[in-house]
Tab-separated table of C-alpha atoms in Angstrom:
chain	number	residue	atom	x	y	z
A	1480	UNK	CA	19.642	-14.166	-14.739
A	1481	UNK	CA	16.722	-15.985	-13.129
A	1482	UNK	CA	15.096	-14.095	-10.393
A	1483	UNK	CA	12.670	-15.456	-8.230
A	1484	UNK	CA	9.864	-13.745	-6.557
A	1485	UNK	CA	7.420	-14.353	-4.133
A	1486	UNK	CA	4.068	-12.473	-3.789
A	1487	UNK	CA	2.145	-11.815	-6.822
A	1488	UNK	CA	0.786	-8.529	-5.000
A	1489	UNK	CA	1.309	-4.869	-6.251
A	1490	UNK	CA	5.138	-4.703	-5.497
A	1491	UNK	CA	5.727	-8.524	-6.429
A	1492	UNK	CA	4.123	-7.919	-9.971
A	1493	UNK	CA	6.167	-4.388	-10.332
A	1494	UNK	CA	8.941	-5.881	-10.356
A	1495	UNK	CA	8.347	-9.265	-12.225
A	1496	UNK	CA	7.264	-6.684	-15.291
A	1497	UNK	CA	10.487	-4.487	-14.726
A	1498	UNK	CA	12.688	-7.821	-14.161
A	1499	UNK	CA	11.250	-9.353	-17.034
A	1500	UNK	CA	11.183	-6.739	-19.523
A	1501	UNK	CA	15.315	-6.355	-18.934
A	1502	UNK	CA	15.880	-9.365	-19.803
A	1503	UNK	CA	15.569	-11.675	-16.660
A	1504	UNK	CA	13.823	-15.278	-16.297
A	1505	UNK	CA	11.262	-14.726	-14.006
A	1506	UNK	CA	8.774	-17.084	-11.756
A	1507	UNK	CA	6.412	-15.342	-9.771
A	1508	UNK	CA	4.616	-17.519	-6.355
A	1509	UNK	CA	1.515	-16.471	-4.423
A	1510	UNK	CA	0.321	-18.903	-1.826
A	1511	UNK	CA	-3.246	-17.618	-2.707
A	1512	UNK	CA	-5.137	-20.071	-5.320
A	1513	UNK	CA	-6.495	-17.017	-7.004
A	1514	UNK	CA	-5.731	-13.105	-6.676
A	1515	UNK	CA	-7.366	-11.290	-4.277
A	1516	UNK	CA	-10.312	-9.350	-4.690
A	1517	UNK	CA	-10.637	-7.150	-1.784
A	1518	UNK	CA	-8.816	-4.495	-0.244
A	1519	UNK	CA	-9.506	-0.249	-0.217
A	1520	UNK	CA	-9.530	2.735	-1.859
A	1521	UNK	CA	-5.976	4.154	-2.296
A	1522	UNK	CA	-4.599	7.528	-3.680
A	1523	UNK	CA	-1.978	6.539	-5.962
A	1524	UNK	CA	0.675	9.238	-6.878
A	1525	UNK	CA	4.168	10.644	-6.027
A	1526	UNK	CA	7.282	8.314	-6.879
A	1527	UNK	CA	4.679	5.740	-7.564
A	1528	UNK	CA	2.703	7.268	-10.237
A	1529	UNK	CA	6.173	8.586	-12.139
A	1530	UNK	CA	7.304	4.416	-11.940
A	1531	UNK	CA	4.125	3.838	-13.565
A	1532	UNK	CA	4.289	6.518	-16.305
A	1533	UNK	CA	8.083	5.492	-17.190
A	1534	UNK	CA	6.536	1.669	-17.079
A	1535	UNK	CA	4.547	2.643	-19.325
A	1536	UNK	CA	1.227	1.452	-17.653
A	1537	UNK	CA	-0.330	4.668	-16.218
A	1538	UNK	CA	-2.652	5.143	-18.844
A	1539	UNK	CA	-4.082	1.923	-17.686
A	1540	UNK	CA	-3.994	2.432	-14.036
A	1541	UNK	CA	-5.932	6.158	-14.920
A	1542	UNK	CA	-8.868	4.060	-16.800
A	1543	UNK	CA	-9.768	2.274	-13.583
A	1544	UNK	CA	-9.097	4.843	-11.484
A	1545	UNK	CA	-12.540	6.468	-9.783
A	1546	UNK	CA	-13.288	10.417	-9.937
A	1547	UNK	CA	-13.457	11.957	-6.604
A	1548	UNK	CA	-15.268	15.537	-6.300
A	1549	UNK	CA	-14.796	15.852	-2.702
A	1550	UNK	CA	-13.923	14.440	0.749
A	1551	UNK	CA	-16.031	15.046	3.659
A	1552	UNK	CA	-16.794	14.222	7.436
A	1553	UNK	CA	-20.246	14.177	8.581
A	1554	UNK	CA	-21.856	13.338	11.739
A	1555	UNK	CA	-24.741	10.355	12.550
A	1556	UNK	CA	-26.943	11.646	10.666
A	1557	UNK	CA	-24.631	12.308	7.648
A	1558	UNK	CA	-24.318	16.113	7.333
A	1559	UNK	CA	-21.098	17.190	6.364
A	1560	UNK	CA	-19.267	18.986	9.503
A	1561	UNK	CA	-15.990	19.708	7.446
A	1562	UNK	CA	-14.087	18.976	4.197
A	1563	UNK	CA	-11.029	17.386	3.791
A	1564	UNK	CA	-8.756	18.946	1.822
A	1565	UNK	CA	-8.918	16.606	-0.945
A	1566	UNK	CA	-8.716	19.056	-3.836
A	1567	UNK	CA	-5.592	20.853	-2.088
A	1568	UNK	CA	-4.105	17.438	-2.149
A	1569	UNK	CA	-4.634	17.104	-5.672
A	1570	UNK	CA	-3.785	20.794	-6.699
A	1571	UNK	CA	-0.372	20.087	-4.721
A	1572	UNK	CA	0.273	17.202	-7.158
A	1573	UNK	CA	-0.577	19.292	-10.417
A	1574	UNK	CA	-3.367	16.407	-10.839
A	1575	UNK	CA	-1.073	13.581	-10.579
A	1576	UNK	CA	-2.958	11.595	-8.846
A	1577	UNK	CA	-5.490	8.584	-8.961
A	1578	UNK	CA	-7.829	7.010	-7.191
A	1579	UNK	CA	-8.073	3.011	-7.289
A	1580	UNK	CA	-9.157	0.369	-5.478
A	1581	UNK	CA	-6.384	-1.756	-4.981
A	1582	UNK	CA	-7.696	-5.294	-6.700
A	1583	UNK	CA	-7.676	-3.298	-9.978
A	1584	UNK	CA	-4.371	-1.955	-9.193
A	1585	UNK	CA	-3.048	-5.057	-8.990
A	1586	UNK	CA	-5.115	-6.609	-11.801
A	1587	UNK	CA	-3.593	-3.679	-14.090
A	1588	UNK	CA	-0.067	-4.746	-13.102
A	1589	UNK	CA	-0.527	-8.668	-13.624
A	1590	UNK	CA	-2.274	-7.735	-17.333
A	1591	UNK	CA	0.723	-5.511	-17.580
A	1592	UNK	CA	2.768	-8.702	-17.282
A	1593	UNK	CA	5.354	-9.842	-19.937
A	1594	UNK	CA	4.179	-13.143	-21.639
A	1595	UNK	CA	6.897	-15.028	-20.914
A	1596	UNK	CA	6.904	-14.661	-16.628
A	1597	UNK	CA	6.018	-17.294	-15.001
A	1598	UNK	CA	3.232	-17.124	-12.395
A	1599	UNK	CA	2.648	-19.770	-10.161
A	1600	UNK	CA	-0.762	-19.126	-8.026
A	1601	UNK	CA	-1.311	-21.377	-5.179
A	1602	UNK	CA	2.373	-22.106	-4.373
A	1603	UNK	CA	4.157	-21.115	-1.081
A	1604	UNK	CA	8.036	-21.260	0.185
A	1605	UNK	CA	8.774	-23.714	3.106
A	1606	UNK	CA	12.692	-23.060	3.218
A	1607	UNK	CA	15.543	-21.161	1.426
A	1608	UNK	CA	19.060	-22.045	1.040
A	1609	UNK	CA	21.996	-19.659	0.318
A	1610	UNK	CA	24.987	-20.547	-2.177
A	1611	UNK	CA	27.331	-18.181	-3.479
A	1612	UNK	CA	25.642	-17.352	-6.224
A	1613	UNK	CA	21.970	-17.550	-5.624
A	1614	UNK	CA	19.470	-19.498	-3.601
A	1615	UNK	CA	17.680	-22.735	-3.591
A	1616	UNK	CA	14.112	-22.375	-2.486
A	1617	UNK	CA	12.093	-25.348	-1.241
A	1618	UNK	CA	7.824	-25.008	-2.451
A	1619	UNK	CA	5.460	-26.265	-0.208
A	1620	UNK	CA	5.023	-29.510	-2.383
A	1621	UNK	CA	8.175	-30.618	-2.249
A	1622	UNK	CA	9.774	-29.194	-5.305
A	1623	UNK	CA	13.140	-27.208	-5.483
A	1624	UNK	CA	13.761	-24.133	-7.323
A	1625	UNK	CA	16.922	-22.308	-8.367
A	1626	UNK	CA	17.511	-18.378	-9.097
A	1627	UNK	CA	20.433	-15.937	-8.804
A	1628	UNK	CA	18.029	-13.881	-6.847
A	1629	UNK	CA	15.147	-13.983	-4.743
A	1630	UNK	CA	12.627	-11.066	-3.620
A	1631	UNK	CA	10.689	-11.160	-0.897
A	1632	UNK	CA	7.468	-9.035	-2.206
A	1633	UNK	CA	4.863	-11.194	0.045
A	1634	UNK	CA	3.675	-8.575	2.240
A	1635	UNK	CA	3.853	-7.118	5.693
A	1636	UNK	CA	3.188	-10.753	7.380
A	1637	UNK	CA	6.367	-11.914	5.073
A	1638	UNK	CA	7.245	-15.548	4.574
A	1639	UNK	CA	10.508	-14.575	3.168
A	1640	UNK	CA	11.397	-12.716	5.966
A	1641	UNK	CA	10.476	-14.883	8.464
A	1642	UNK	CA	12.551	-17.507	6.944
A	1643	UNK	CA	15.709	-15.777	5.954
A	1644	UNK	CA	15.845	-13.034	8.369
A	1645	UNK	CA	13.789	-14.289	11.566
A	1646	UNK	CA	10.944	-13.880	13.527
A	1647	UNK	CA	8.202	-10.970	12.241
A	1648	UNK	CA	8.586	-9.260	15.975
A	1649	UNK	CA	12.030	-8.335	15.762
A	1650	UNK	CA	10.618	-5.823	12.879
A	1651	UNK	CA	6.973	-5.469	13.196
A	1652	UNK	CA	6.293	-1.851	15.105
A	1653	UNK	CA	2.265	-1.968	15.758
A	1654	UNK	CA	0.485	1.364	16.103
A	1655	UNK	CA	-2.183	0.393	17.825
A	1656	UNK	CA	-5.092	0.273	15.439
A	1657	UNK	CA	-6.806	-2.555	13.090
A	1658	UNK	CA	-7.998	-1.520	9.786
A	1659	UNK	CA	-10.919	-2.995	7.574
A	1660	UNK	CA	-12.414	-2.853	4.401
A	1661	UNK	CA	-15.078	-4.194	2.263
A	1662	UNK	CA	-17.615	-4.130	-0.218
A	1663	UNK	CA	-21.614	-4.151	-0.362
A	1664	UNK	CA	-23.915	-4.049	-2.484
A	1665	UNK	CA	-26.033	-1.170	-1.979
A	1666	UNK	CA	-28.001	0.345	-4.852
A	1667	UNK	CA	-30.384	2.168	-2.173
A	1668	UNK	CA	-27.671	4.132	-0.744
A	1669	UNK	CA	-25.309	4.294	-3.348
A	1670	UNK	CA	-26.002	7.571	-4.179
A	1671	UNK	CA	-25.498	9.460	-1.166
A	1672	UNK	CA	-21.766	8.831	-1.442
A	1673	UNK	CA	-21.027	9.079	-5.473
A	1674	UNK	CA	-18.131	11.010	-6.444
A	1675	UNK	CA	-17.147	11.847	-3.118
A	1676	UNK	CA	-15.294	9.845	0.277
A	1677	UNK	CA	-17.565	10.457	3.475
A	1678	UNK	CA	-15.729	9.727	6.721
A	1679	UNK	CA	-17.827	9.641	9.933
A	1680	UNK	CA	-15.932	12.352	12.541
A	1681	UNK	CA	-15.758	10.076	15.313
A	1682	UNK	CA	-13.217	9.190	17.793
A	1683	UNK	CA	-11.683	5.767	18.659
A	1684	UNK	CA	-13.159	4.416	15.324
A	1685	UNK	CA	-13.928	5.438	12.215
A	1686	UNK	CA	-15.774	4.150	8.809
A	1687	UNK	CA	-15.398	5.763	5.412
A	1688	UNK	CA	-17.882	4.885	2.554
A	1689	UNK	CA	-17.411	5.487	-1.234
A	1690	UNK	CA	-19.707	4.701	-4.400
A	1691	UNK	CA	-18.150	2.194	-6.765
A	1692	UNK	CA	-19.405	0.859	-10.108
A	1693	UNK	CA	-22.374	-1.551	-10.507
A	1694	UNK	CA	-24.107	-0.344	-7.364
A	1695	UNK	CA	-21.456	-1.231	-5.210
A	1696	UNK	CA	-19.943	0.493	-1.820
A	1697	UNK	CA	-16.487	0.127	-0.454
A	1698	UNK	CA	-16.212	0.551	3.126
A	1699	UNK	CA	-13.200	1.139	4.637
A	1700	UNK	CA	-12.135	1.321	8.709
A	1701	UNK	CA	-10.360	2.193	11.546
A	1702	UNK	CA	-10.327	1.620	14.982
A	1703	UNK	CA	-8.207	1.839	18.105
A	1704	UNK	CA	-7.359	-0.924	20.179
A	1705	UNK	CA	-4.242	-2.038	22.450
A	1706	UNK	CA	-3.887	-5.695	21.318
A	1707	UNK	CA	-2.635	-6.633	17.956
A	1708	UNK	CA	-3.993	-9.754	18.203
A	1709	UNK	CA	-6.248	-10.384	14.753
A	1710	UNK	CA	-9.930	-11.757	15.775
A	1711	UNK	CA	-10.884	-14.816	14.666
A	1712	UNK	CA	-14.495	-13.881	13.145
A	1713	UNK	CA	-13.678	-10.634	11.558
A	1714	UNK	CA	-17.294	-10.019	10.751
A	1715	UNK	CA	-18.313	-10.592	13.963
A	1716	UNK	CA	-15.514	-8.202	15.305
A	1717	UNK	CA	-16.387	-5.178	13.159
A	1718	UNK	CA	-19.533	-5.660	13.882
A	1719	UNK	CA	-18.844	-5.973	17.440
A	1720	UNK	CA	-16.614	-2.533	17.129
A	1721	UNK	CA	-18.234	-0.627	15.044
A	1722	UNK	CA	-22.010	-0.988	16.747
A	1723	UNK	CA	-24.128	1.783	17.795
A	1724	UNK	CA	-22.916	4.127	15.353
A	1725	UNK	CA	-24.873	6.182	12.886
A	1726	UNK	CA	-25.937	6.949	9.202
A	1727	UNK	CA	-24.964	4.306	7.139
A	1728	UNK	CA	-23.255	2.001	9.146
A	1729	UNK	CA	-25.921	0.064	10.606
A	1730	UNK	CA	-26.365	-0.764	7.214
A	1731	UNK	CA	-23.029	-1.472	5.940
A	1732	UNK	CA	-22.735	-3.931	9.432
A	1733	UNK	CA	-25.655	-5.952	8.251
A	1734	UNK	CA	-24.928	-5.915	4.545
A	1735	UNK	CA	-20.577	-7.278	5.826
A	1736	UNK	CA	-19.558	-10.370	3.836
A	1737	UNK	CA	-18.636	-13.753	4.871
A	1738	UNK	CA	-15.083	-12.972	7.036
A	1739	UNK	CA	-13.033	-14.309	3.943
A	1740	UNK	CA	-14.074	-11.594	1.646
A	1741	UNK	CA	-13.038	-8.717	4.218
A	1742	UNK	CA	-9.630	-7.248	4.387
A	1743	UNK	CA	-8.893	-7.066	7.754
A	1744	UNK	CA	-5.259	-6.471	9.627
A	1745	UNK	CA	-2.978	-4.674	12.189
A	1746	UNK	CA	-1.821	-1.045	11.254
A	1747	UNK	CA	1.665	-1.460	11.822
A	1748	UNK	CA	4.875	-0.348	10.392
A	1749	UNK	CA	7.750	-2.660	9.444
A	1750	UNK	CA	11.847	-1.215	10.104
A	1751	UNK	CA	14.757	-3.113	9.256
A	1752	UNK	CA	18.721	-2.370	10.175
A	1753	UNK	CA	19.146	-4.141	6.465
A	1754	UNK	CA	16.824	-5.753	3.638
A	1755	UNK	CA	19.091	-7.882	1.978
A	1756	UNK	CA	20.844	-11.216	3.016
A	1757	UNK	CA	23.236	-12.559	0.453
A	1758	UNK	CA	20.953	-13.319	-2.428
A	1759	UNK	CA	17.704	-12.188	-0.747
A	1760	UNK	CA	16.146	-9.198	-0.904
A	1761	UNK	CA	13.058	-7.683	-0.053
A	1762	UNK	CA	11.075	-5.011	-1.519
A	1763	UNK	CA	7.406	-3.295	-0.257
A	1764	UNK	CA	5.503	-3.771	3.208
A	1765	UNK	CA	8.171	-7.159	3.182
A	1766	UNK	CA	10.822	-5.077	4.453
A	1767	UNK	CA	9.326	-1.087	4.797
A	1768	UNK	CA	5.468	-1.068	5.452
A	1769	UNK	CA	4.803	2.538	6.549
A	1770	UNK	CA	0.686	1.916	7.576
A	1771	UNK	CA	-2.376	3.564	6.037
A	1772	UNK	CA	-1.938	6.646	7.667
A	1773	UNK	CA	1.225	7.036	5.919
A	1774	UNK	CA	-0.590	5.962	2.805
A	1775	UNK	CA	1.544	6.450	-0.416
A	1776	UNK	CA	2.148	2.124	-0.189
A	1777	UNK	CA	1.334	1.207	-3.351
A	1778	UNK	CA	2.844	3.892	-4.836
A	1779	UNK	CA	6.120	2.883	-2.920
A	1780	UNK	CA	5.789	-0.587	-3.827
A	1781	UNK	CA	6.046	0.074	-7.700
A	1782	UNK	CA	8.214	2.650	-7.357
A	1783	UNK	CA	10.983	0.720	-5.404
A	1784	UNK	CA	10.199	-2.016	-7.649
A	1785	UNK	CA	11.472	0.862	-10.440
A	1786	UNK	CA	14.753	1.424	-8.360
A	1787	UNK	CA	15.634	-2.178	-7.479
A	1788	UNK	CA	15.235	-2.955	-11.237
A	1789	UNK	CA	17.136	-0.042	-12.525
A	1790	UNK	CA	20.033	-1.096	-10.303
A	1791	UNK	CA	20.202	-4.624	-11.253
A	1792	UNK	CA	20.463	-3.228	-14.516
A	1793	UNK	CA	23.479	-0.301	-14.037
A	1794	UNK	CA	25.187	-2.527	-12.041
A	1795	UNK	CA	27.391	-5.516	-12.988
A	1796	UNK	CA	27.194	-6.983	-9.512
A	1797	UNK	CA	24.697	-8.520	-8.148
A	1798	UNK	CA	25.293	-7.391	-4.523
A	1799	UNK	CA	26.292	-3.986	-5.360
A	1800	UNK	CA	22.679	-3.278	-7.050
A	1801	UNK	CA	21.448	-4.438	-3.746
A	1802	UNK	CA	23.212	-1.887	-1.540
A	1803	UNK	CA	22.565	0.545	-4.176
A	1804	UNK	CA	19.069	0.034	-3.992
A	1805	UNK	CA	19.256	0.165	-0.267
A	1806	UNK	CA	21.042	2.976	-0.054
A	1807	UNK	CA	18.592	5.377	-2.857
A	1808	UNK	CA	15.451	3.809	-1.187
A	1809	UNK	CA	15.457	3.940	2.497
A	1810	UNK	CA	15.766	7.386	3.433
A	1811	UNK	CA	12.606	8.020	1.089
A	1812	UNK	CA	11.116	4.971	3.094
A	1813	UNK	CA	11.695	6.253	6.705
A	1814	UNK	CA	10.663	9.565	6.045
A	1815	UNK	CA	7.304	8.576	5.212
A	1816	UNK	CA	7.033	6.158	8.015
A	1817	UNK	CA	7.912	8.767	10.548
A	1818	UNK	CA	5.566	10.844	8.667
A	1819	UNK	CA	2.897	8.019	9.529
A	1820	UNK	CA	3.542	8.113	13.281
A	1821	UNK	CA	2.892	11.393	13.642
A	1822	UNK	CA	-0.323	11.409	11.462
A	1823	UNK	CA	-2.125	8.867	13.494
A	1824	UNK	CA	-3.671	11.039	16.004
A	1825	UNK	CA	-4.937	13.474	13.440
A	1826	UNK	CA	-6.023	10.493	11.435
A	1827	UNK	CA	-8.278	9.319	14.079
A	1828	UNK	CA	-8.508	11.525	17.248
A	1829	UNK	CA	-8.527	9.372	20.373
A	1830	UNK	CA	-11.218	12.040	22.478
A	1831	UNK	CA	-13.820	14.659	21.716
A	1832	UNK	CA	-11.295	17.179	22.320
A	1833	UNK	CA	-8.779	16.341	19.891
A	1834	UNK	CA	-11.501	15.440	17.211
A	1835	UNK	CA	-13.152	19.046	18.473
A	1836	UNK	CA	-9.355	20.214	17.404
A	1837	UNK	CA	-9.213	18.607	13.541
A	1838	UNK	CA	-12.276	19.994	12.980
A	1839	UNK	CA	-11.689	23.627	13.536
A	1840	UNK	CA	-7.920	22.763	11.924
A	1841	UNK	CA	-9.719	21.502	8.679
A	1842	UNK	CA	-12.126	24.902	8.946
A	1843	UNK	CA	-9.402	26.853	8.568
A	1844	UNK	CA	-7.959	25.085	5.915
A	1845	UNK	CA	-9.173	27.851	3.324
A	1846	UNK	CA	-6.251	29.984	4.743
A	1847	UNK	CA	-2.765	29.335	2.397
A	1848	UNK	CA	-0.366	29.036	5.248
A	1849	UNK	CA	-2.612	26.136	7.119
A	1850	UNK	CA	-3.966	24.725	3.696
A	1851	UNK	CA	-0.202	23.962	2.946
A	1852	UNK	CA	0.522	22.284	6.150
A	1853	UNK	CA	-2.309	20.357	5.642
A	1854	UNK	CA	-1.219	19.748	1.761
A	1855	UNK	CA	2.244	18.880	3.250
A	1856	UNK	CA	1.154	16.274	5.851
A	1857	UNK	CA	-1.062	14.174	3.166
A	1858	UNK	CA	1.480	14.757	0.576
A	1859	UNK	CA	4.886	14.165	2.350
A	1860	UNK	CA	8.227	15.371	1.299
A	1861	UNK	CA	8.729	14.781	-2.653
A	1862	UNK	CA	11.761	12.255	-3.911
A	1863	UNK	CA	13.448	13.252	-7.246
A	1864	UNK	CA	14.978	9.212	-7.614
A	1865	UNK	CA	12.442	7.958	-9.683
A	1866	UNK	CA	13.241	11.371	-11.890
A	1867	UNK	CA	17.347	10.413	-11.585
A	1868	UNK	CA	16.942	6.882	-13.019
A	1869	UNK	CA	14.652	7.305	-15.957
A	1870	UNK	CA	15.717	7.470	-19.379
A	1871	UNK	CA	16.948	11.511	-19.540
A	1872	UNK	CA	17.459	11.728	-16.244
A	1873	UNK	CA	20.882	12.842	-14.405
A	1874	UNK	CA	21.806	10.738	-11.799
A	1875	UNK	CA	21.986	11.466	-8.413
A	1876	UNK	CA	25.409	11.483	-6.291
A	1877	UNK	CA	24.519	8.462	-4.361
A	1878	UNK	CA	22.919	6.372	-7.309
A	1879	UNK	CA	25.294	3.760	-9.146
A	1880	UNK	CA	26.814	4.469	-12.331
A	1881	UNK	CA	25.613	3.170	-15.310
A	1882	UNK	CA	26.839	0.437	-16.682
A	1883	UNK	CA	25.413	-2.618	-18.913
A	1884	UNK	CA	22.068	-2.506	-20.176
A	1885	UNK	CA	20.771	-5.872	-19.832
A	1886	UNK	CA	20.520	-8.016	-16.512
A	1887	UNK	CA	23.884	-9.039	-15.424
């Protein structure tokens, strides 16, 4: 089976491993020359970090991952108001659970790649064509390529879907906030945020700072606004946005990189009636972003990586694996994005009142009945389907049976 795969990001490499390593011919695009090196802290655990650990690569993910001590908002001068319950999160998850920026994620996953995949940096898709059994996809040079399968893993802005399934506003469900992060060098203020995330308790906008290796700061924030439109300049727009605030993020304004070294984007959620079309499917933000205050998408991305695999592999038809996929990975999907909408205002409060209203919330967070509501809302329900499919495991009553080993 040759499966083709475009988007060499954290779900697109996830499943090139799994693809590969059952047997599959595999060619991996990315219309980026070279992979990314910026993007945020994430907390990486749940279905996520038991794909990994069957994978085999979570010992590698846990060496890059950074210790974090404690989570904190403070005001313009940076005294801490409140914790966050940071170390209820991670008592929840019996530990399970690592911090990463998302760059070494990512470079863990394409180190964790089979020898034999074939990556192609630098290449894009300009059309796809459906047979019966498979697709011909055309490259932006010119050049044709054949597979029994292609997956759309390129991202909430998808190119796949755009092309196979149609324009990104029939799915694209904005939330009204743009996101940022970056990183700065910062050796003189480094220290004020080591081993522990410090979020300014603001409304309307946010920024978040946390001590990295070699001196280095990662920023990450948030902001409300009514028009999804991206800026143009997205250093001038942060610091634009994010002006007049206090402690260190004068300083983090003056030390922002060049606009191409900043993540910047919408906060928006992606919903689908179906994520397959004939041969095409589409896996990650592609088909089911559920937005940072969701979180948990990097651990969905490798994890339904883990399921599409493992039904590709029980099942002897093609199509059938797809619906089976479908079918075990939605409802884990939707119930975190709904878990997302109703996060955002206690994410970022929109007035003084509401942030007034977190804050005495997170004081009482010591107490077990609100600590585990507040556990709960970070965490989100647990899945047992990454448990179902891995070797041991019973499988659930609306998982495939198993059938050949290989790729079929």
């Amino acid at each position: 089976m040759k499966v083709a795969i475009c988007g060499a990001g954290i779900a697109g490499l996830a499943v090139a491993e799994r693809m590969s390593a059952l047997g599959a011919e595999v060619v991996v695009l990315d219309r980026s020359s070279t992979p990314r090196a910026h993007g945020h802290m994430i907390d990486f655990f749940g279905s996520g970090y038991e794909a990994a650990e069957a994978i085999g690569v979570l010992p590698a993910i846990q060496e890059v991952a950074y210790r974090i001590d404690a989570a904190s908002l403070v005001d313009e001068h940076g005294r801490r108001r409140v914790g966050l319950p940071y170390g209820e999160m991670a008592k929840a998850l019996d530990g399970r659970l690592c911090s990463v920026m998302r760059p070494d994620l990512e470079k863990v996953l394409r180190d964790n790649l089979p020898r034999n995949v074939d990556l192609r940096l630098g290449r894009s898709l300009s059309k796809v064509s459906h047979r019966d059994d498979g697709v011909t996809v055309m490259l932006d040079d010119g050049a044709e390529l054949d597979a029994d399968l292609l997956v759309g893993a390129d991202g909430i802005h998808s190119t796949v879907r755009e092309l196979v399934f149609g324009a990104e506003s029939q799915y694209l469900r904005y939330l009204g906030f743009h996101c940022a992060a970056f990183v700065f060098d910062a050796p003189d203020v480094g220290e004020t945020t080591r081993d522990r995330f410090v979020l300014t308790d603001t409304a309307d906008r946010q920024m978040g700072f946390y001590m990295l290796q070699d001196n280095r700061v990662a920023v990450f924030a948030v902001h409300r606004t009514s028009d999804p439109k991206l800026p143009h300049d997205t250093r001038a727009a942060i610091r634009d946005k994010y002006a007049g605030m206090g402690w260190l993020v004068p300083e983090a304004l003056r030390r922002c990189p060049r606009s191409e070294e900043i993540y910047y984007d919408q906060v928006a959620q992606i919903e689908m009636p179906r994520w397959s079309k004939n041969r095409v499917i589409l896996i990650g933000d592609a088909c089911s972003a559920v937005s940072l205050f969701a979180g948990q998408g990097a651990s969905l991305a490798v994890a339904g990586a883990y399921v599409l695999a493992e039904q590709l592999r029980r099942t002897s038809s093609v199509d059938r694996a797809l619906d089976f996929y479908e079918r075990l990975w939605r409802p884990v999907v939707e119930e975190k994005q709904r878990g997302g909408r109703d996060s955002a205002g206690w994410f970022l409060p929109a007035s003084s009142s509401q942030l007034r209203l977190r804050r005495a919330a997170l004081r009482l967070a010591w107490l077990p009945m609100v600590s585990r509501r507040i556990s709960a809302r970070l965490v989100g329900e647990p899945t047992a389907v990454i448990a179902t499919l891995r070797p041991g495991g019973e499988d659930s009553d609306s998982s495939p049976p198993a059938a050949e080993d290989s790729v079929p």
